[in-house]
Amino acid sequence: QSQVTCDSRCQGPNAWVNVNPSCGNNRQSPINIVTRKTKVDERLVPFKFSGYDNVFDTFVRNNGHTIQANIPILATISGGNLGETYKAVQLHLHWGTNGGPGSEHTLHIVHMKLRYNRIEDALRDPAGLAVLGFFYQESNSINKKYNQITNALSSIENIDGNTTLRRVSLGQYILPEESMYNYYRYYGSLTTPGCTEAVVWSVFEKAIPLHREQLKAFSNLKFPDGSPMVETFRPVQPRNGRTVYHSSS
Ligand code: 1SD
Ligand code: ZN
């Protein structure tokens, strides 16, 4: 029997399709947003945030591919041409290597339609989930609102490590409301297997500032095999003729 040799094409994100055929479908995420090719959509009015300033305690956990915190309170988004109200379920991050320039460092806040109780129900609806995506950019000053989470990383370096975030709010992790009027909209998928095509993506133009040391702290986390947890994002996927829209304000 001939030996199967494996290269980068049969490991990692490119191999997901072998296990999860959906990962090869035609509205996958993320995509490269070419801003000059986006179209204005007047219906992309500002989001309304509710409960985003409510304070809660939650665990932040190293789940082996990112750090994730579940949202234990009711915080919702509406407006933004979403059609209905969605509630925040969890937040997690994706990052490159050592916070270096050119690497995609993003915050994702995953919401599901308020009327669903289970994520499985949302995943059967092509618009069941709404993910808000924010980029980070390196800044010269420390972003104090992120101190608690970036300082917590050293205690959750290993798989399943978790610690409590105390008295935090969703609002502290995003931008001032008027800085969120400009955003991009397209229809896509989860960026991890099963790659379910159930996500309305909203990606904000303005980036959240984080100090280089805060960005670098993420690279001290470890994958389950003990290697540095870096490059935790999926490569961009084919756009397949999808239009990306942007808000007009
Ligand atoms: O990558 C995350 C994945 O970790 C999980 O949180 C999932 C939601 O159940 O969402 C994807 S993503 O599409 O929001 N990146
Ligand atoms: Zn994500």
Coordinates of C-alpha atoms and ligand atoms in Angstrom, one line a residue:
Q1 CA 0.0 0.0 0.0
S2 CA 1.3 3.4 -0.9
Q3 CA 2.1 5.7 1.8
V4 CA 0.1 8.9 2.0
T5 CA 2.3 11.9 2.5
C6 CA 0.8 14.9 4.0
D7 CA 1.7 18.6 3.4
S8 CA 0.1 21.9 4.4
R9 CA -2.8 21.1 2.1
C10 CA -4.0 18.2 4.1
Q11 CA -3.7 19.7 7.6
G12 CA -5.2 22.6 9.3
P13 CA -7.9 24.8 7.7
N14 CA -7.4 23.5 4.2
A15 CA -8.2 20.0 5.3
W16 CA -11.4 20.9 7.2
V17 CA -13.4 20.2 4.1
N18 CA -12.4 16.5 4.3
V19 CA -14.1 16.2 7.7
N20 CA -16.8 18.9 7.3
P21 CA -17.9 19.2 3.7
S22 CA -19.7 22.5 4.6
C23 CA -16.2 24.0 4.9
G24 CA -16.0 23.8 1.1
N25 CA -19.4 25.5 0.5
N26 CA -19.8 28.8 -1.3
R27 CA -20.5 31.4 1.4
Q28 CA -17.6 30.8 3.7
S29 CA -15.8 33.2 6.1
P30 CA -13.7 35.1 6.5
I31 CA -13.3 36.9 3.2
N32 CA -11.0 39.7 2.1
I33 CA -13.1 42.9 2.1
V34 CA -11.8 45.0 -0.8
T35 CA -13.3 48.3 0.4
R36 CA -13.4 50.0 -3.0
K37 CA -15.5 47.2 -4.3
T38 CA -18.1 47.4 -1.6
K39 CA -21.6 48.8 -2.3
V40 CA -23.5 51.3 -0.1
D41 CA -26.6 49.9 1.4
E42 CA -28.8 52.7 2.9
R43 CA -30.5 50.1 5.1
L44 CA -27.3 49.6 7.1
V45 CA -28.2 52.1 9.8
P46 CA -26.4 52.2 13.1
F47 CA -26.9 49.3 15.5
K48 CA -28.9 49.6 18.7
F49 CA -27.1 48.1 21.7
S50 CA -29.0 47.1 24.8
G51 CA -27.4 45.7 27.9
Y52 CA -24.0 46.3 26.5
D53 CA -23.1 48.4 29.6
N54 CA -24.4 45.9 32.1
V55 CA -21.7 44.5 34.3
F56 CA -21.2 40.8 34.8
D57 CA -18.7 38.2 36.0
T58 CA -17.7 35.4 33.6
F59 CA -15.0 32.8 32.9
V60 CA -12.5 33.3 30.1
R61 CA -11.2 30.0 29.0
N62 CA -8.4 28.6 26.8
N63 CA -10.4 26.1 24.7
G64 CA -7.4 24.9 22.7
H65 CA -8.0 27.1 19.7
T66 CA -8.8 30.5 21.2
I67 CA -9.8 32.2 24.4
Q68 CA -13.6 32.5 24.8
A69 CA -15.9 34.0 27.4
N70 CA -19.6 33.3 27.5
I71 CA -22.0 36.1 28.1
P72 CA -24.2 35.4 31.2
I73 CA -26.5 38.4 30.9
L74 CA -29.0 39.5 28.3
A75 CA -27.2 41.9 25.9
T76 CA -28.8 42.5 22.5
I77 CA -28.3 44.2 19.2
S78 CA -30.9 45.3 16.8
G79 CA -31.1 47.8 13.9
G80 CA -28.3 47.5 11.4
N81 CA -30.8 45.9 8.9
L82 CA -30.7 42.7 11.0
G83 CA -34.4 42.3 10.7
E84 CA -34.7 41.0 14.3
T85 CA -33.1 41.3 17.7
Y86 CA -30.0 39.1 18.4
K87 CA -28.5 38.3 21.8
A88 CA -24.9 38.1 22.7
V89 CA -23.8 34.5 23.4
Q90 CA -20.0 34.6 23.6
L91 CA -16.9 36.6 22.6
H92 CA -13.6 35.2 21.4
L93 CA -10.5 36.5 19.7
H94 CA -8.3 35.6 16.7
W95 CA -4.7 36.7 16.4
G96 CA -1.5 36.3 14.5
T97 CA 2.0 36.0 15.9
N98 CA 3.5 38.2 18.6
G99 CA 1.0 41.0 17.8
G100 CA 3.1 41.7 14.8
P101 CA 2.0 44.2 12.1
G102 CA 0.1 42.7 9.3
S103 CA -1.4 39.9 11.4
E104 CA -5.1 39.8 11.8
H105 CA -6.0 40.5 15.4
T106 CA -9.8 40.5 15.8
L107 CA -12.6 40.4 18.4
H108 CA -15.7 38.4 17.5
I109 CA -18.9 38.8 19.5
V110 CA -21.2 36.0 18.5
H111 CA -25.0 36.7 18.8
M112 CA -28.0 34.5 18.0
K113 CA -31.6 35.4 17.2
L114 CA -33.3 36.2 20.5
R115 CA -36.1 33.9 19.7
Y116 CA -33.9 30.8 19.7
N117 CA -32.9 29.0 22.9
R118 CA -30.3 26.7 21.4
I119 CA -27.4 27.4 19.1
E120 CA -28.4 24.3 17.0
D121 CA -31.6 26.1 16.1
A122 CA -29.7 29.2 15.0
L123 CA -27.4 27.1 12.9
R124 CA -30.3 25.8 10.8
D125 CA -31.3 29.4 9.9
P126 CA -29.1 31.1 7.2
A127 CA -29.2 34.3 9.3
G128 CA -29.5 32.6 12.7
L129 CA -26.2 34.1 14.0
A130 CA -24.9 37.7 13.8
V131 CA -21.2 38.1 14.5
L132 CA -19.8 41.6 15.1
G133 CA -16.1 41.7 14.0
F134 CA -13.6 44.3 15.2
F135 CA -10.0 44.7 14.2
Y136 CA -7.3 45.8 16.6
Q137 CA -4.6 48.2 15.8
E138 CA -1.4 48.8 17.6
S139 CA -1.4 52.0 19.7
N140 CA 1.3 53.7 21.9
S141 CA -0.8 53.7 25.0
I142 CA -2.2 50.9 27.1
N143 CA -5.9 50.3 26.5
K144 CA -6.9 50.1 30.2
K145 CA -10.3 48.5 29.4
Y146 CA -8.4 45.4 28.2
N147 CA -6.0 45.2 31.1
Q148 CA -8.0 42.6 33.0
I149 CA -8.3 40.3 30.1
T150 CA -4.7 40.7 28.8
N151 CA -3.3 40.3 32.4
A152 CA -5.4 37.1 32.8
L153 CA -3.8 35.4 29.8
S154 CA -0.7 34.3 31.8
S155 CA -2.9 32.2 34.1
I156 CA -4.8 30.4 31.3
E157 CA -1.8 29.6 29.1
N158 CA -2.7 25.9 28.9
I159 CA -5.7 24.1 27.4
D160 CA -8.8 24.3 29.6
G161 CA -7.2 27.0 31.8
N162 CA -9.8 29.4 32.9
T163 CA -10.2 32.4 35.2
T164 CA -12.9 34.8 36.2
L165 CA -13.3 38.2 34.6
R166 CA -14.9 40.4 37.2
R167 CA -17.2 43.3 36.7
V168 CA -16.8 43.6 33.0
S169 CA -19.2 44.7 30.3
L170 CA -19.4 44.1 26.6
G171 CA -19.3 47.8 26.0
Q172 CA -15.7 48.1 27.4
Y173 CA -14.4 45.7 24.7
I174 CA -15.8 47.6 21.7
L175 CA -15.8 51.2 20.4
P176 CA -17.8 54.3 21.3
E177 CA -21.2 54.1 19.5
E178 CA -20.6 56.8 17.0
S179 CA -17.4 55.0 15.9
M180 CA -19.4 52.0 15.0
Y181 CA -21.6 53.7 12.4
N182 CA -19.3 52.6 9.6
Y183 CA -19.3 48.9 9.0
Y184 CA -19.3 46.2 6.3
R185 CA -22.0 43.5 5.8
Y186 CA -21.9 40.2 4.1
Y187 CA -23.4 36.8 4.5
G188 CA -21.0 34.0 5.5
S189 CA -20.2 31.2 7.9
L190 CA -18.6 30.2 11.1
T191 CA -14.8 30.4 10.6
T192 CA -14.3 27.0 12.3
P193 CA -15.7 23.6 11.6
G194 CA -18.6 22.8 10.9
C195 CA -18.3 26.1 8.9
T196 CA -22.1 26.5 9.1
E197 CA -23.4 29.1 6.7
A198 CA -25.7 30.8 9.2
V199 CA -23.9 34.0 9.9
V200 CA -24.7 37.6 9.1
W201 CA -21.3 39.3 9.4
S202 CA -20.8 42.9 10.4
V203 CA -17.2 44.1 10.3
F204 CA -16.5 47.5 11.7
E205 CA -14.2 49.9 9.8
K206 CA -12.6 51.6 12.9
A207 CA -10.1 49.5 14.8
I208 CA -9.8 49.1 18.5
P209 CA -6.5 50.4 19.8
L210 CA -4.3 48.0 21.9
H211 CA -0.7 48.5 23.0
R212 CA 1.8 46.2 21.4
E213 CA 2.5 44.5 24.7
Q214 CA -1.2 43.7 25.1
L215 CA -1.3 42.3 21.6
K216 CA 1.8 40.2 22.2
A217 CA 0.4 38.7 25.3
F218 CA -1.9 36.5 23.3
S219 CA 1.1 34.6 21.7
N220 CA 2.0 33.3 25.2
L221 CA -1.0 31.1 25.1
K222 CA -0.5 27.5 24.1
F223 CA -2.2 25.0 21.8
P224 CA -3.1 21.6 23.3
D225 CA 0.3 20.2 22.1
G226 CA 2.1 22.9 24.0
S227 CA 3.2 24.9 21.0
P228 CA 2.6 28.7 21.0
M229 CA -1.0 29.5 20.2
V230 CA -0.4 31.8 17.2
E231 CA -2.1 32.4 13.8
T232 CA -5.5 31.5 15.2
F233 CA -7.5 32.7 12.2
R234 CA -8.7 30.9 9.1
P235 CA -7.3 32.1 5.8
V236 CA -9.6 34.1 3.6
Q237 CA -12.1 32.2 1.6
P238 CA -13.4 32.7 -2.0
R239 CA -16.0 35.4 -2.2
N240 CA -17.9 33.5 -4.9
G241 CA -19.6 36.5 -6.3
R242 CA -21.0 37.7 -3.0
T243 CA -21.4 41.5 -2.6
V244 CA -20.0 43.2 0.4
Y245 CA -22.1 46.2 1.5
H246 CA -21.2 49.1 3.6
S247 CA -23.2 51.6 5.7
S248 CA -23.6 55.0 4.3
S249 CA -23.0 57.2 7.3
Ligands
1SD1 O1 -14.2 30.5 15.6 C1 -15.4 30.6 16.3 C2 -15.6 29.4 17.1 O2 -14.6 29.3 18.1 C3 -16.9 29.4 17.8 O3 -16.8 30.4 18.8 C4 -18.0 29.7 16.8 C5 -19.3 29.9 17.5 O4 -19.8 28.8 18.0 O5 -17.7 30.9 16.1 C6 -16.6 30.8 15.4 S1 -16.5 32.3 14.5 O6 -17.1 32.1 13.2 O7 -17.2 33.3 15.3 N1 -15.1 32.8 14.3
ZN2 ZN -14.3 34.1 15.4

